[in-house]
Amino acid sequence: METLKMIQARKAVREYSGQISDDQLHQILLAANAAPVGMGRYDDYRLTVIQDADVLSKMTGIYDAPTVIVVSVKVDSASDEISAGTIVHNMELAAED
């Protein structure tokens, strides 16, 4: 899919058709790791994949998503928040593909 069309077609998803495959998850994580991070401080960021139904049932606002990826960073500056956003954005683009 062309990038601009994919960006324009982006939508919020609140209903899921099932678990993503290991390959799909791998591609999403590769995209996350390819995101630009301020000062190249990749070690300051953590990606946590949650697929355990018991853990997910305790989380609110995820609309019964079968997989959640949490991006964690020690926020020292606004650039850390921006870098976390680039990671999430790359994952969104990869998930759409």
GROMACS .gro file of C-alpha atoms in nm:
model
   97
    1MET     CA    1   0.000   0.000   0.000
    2GLU     CA    2   0.134   0.343  -0.081
    3THR     CA    3   0.239   0.532   0.229
    4LEU     CA    4   0.019   0.839   0.181
    5LYS     CA    5  -0.290   0.627   0.109
    6MET     CA    6  -0.216   0.418   0.417
    7ILE     CA    7  -0.182   0.729   0.635
    8GLN     CA    8  -0.504   0.877   0.498
    9ALA     CA    9  -0.691   0.549   0.550
   10ARG     CA   10  -0.584   0.517   0.915
   11LYS     CA   11  -0.865   0.452   1.159
   12ALA     CA   12  -0.916   0.361   1.521
   13VAL     CA   13  -0.991  -0.008   1.573
   14ARG     CA   14  -1.212  -0.123   1.855
   15GLU     CA   15  -1.307  -0.469   1.730
   16TYR     CA   16  -1.053  -0.740   1.662
   17SER     CA   17  -1.077  -1.052   1.451
   18GLY     CA   18  -0.833  -1.258   1.654
   19GLN     CA   19  -0.472  -1.292   1.757
   20ILE     CA   20  -0.200  -1.167   1.524
   21SER     CA   21   0.052  -1.419   1.398
   22ASP     CA   22   0.406  -1.443   1.533
   23ASP     CA   23   0.530  -1.314   1.196
   24GLN     CA   24   0.299  -1.011   1.212
   25LEU     CA   25   0.418  -0.935   1.565
   26HIS     CA   26   0.779  -0.972   1.454
   27GLN     CA   27   0.725  -0.726   1.167
   28ILE     CA   28   0.562  -0.473   1.401
   29LEU     CA   29   0.853  -0.501   1.645
   30LEU     CA   30   1.105  -0.463   1.362
   31ALA     CA   31   0.927  -0.143   1.258
   32ALA     CA   32   0.938  -0.020   1.618
   33ASN     CA   33   1.311  -0.083   1.636
   34ALA     CA   34   1.363   0.109   1.311
   35ALA     CA   35   1.206   0.427   1.452
   36PRO     CA   36   1.431   0.729   1.496
   37VAL     CA   37   1.513   0.788   1.861
   38GLY     CA   38   1.667   1.109   1.993
   39MET     CA   39   2.043   1.092   2.046
   40GLY     CA   40   2.034   0.725   1.937
   41ARG     CA   41   1.950   0.624   2.296
   42TYR     CA   42   1.768   0.304   2.204
   43ASP     CA   43   1.859   0.140   2.536
   44ASP     CA   44   1.634   0.390   2.717
   45TYR     CA   45   1.321   0.242   2.555
   46ARG     CA   46   1.146  -0.086   2.631
   47LEU     CA   47   0.878  -0.268   2.435
   48THR     CA   48   0.661  -0.504   2.636
   49VAL     CA   49   0.432  -0.742   2.447
   50ILE     CA   50   0.127  -0.852   2.643
   51GLN     CA   51  -0.084  -1.141   2.512
   52ASP     CA   52  -0.183  -1.305   2.840
   53ALA     CA   53  -0.563  -1.294   2.859
   54ASP     CA   54  -0.562  -1.261   3.240
   55VAL     CA   55  -0.332  -0.960   3.229
   56LEU     CA   56  -0.521  -0.802   2.940
   57SER     CA   57  -0.854  -0.844   3.121
   58LYS     CA   58  -0.724  -0.616   3.397
   59MET     CA   59  -0.634  -0.337   3.156
   60THR     CA   60  -0.893  -0.074   3.071
   61GLY     CA   61  -0.941   0.104   2.742
   62ILE     CA   62  -0.796  -0.165   2.516
   63TYR     CA   63  -1.130  -0.288   2.377
   64ASP     CA   64  -1.046  -0.658   2.420
   65ALA     CA   65  -0.735  -0.634   2.203
   66PRO     CA   66  -0.563  -0.975   2.192
   67THR     CA   67  -0.216  -0.814   2.186
   68VAL     CA   68  -0.093  -0.493   2.346
   69ILE     CA   69   0.256  -0.351   2.303
   70VAL     CA   70   0.359  -0.109   2.577
   71VAL     CA   71   0.631   0.146   2.495
   72SER     CA   72   0.817   0.254   2.809
   73VAL     CA   73   1.079   0.526   2.845
   74LYS     CA   74   1.233   0.723   3.127
   75VAL     CA   75   1.113   1.068   3.027
   76ASP     CA   76   1.388   1.323   3.078
   77SER     CA   77   1.271   1.562   2.809
   78ALA     CA   78   1.001   1.627   2.553
   79SER     CA   79   1.224   1.463   2.292
   80ASP     CA   80   1.185   1.132   2.479
   81GLU     CA   81   0.807   1.157   2.443
   82ILE     CA   82   0.845   1.245   2.076
   83SER     CA   83   1.075   0.948   2.020
   84ALA     CA   84   0.823   0.719   2.190
   85GLY     CA   85   0.563   0.860   1.952
   86THR     CA   86   0.779   0.773   1.651
   87ILE     CA   87   0.807   0.418   1.779
   88VAL     CA   88   0.428   0.391   1.814
   89HIS     CA   89   0.374   0.549   1.473
   90ASN     CA   90   0.607   0.299   1.305
   91MET     CA   91   0.418   0.016   1.475
   92GLU     CA   92   0.085   0.157   1.352
   93LEU     CA   93   0.214   0.171   0.996
   94ALA     CA   94   0.350  -0.184   1.016
   95ALA     CA   95   0.024  -0.314   1.165
   96GLU     CA   96  -0.169  -0.166   0.874
   97ASP     CA   97   0.055  -0.328   0.615
   0.00000   0.00000   0.00000
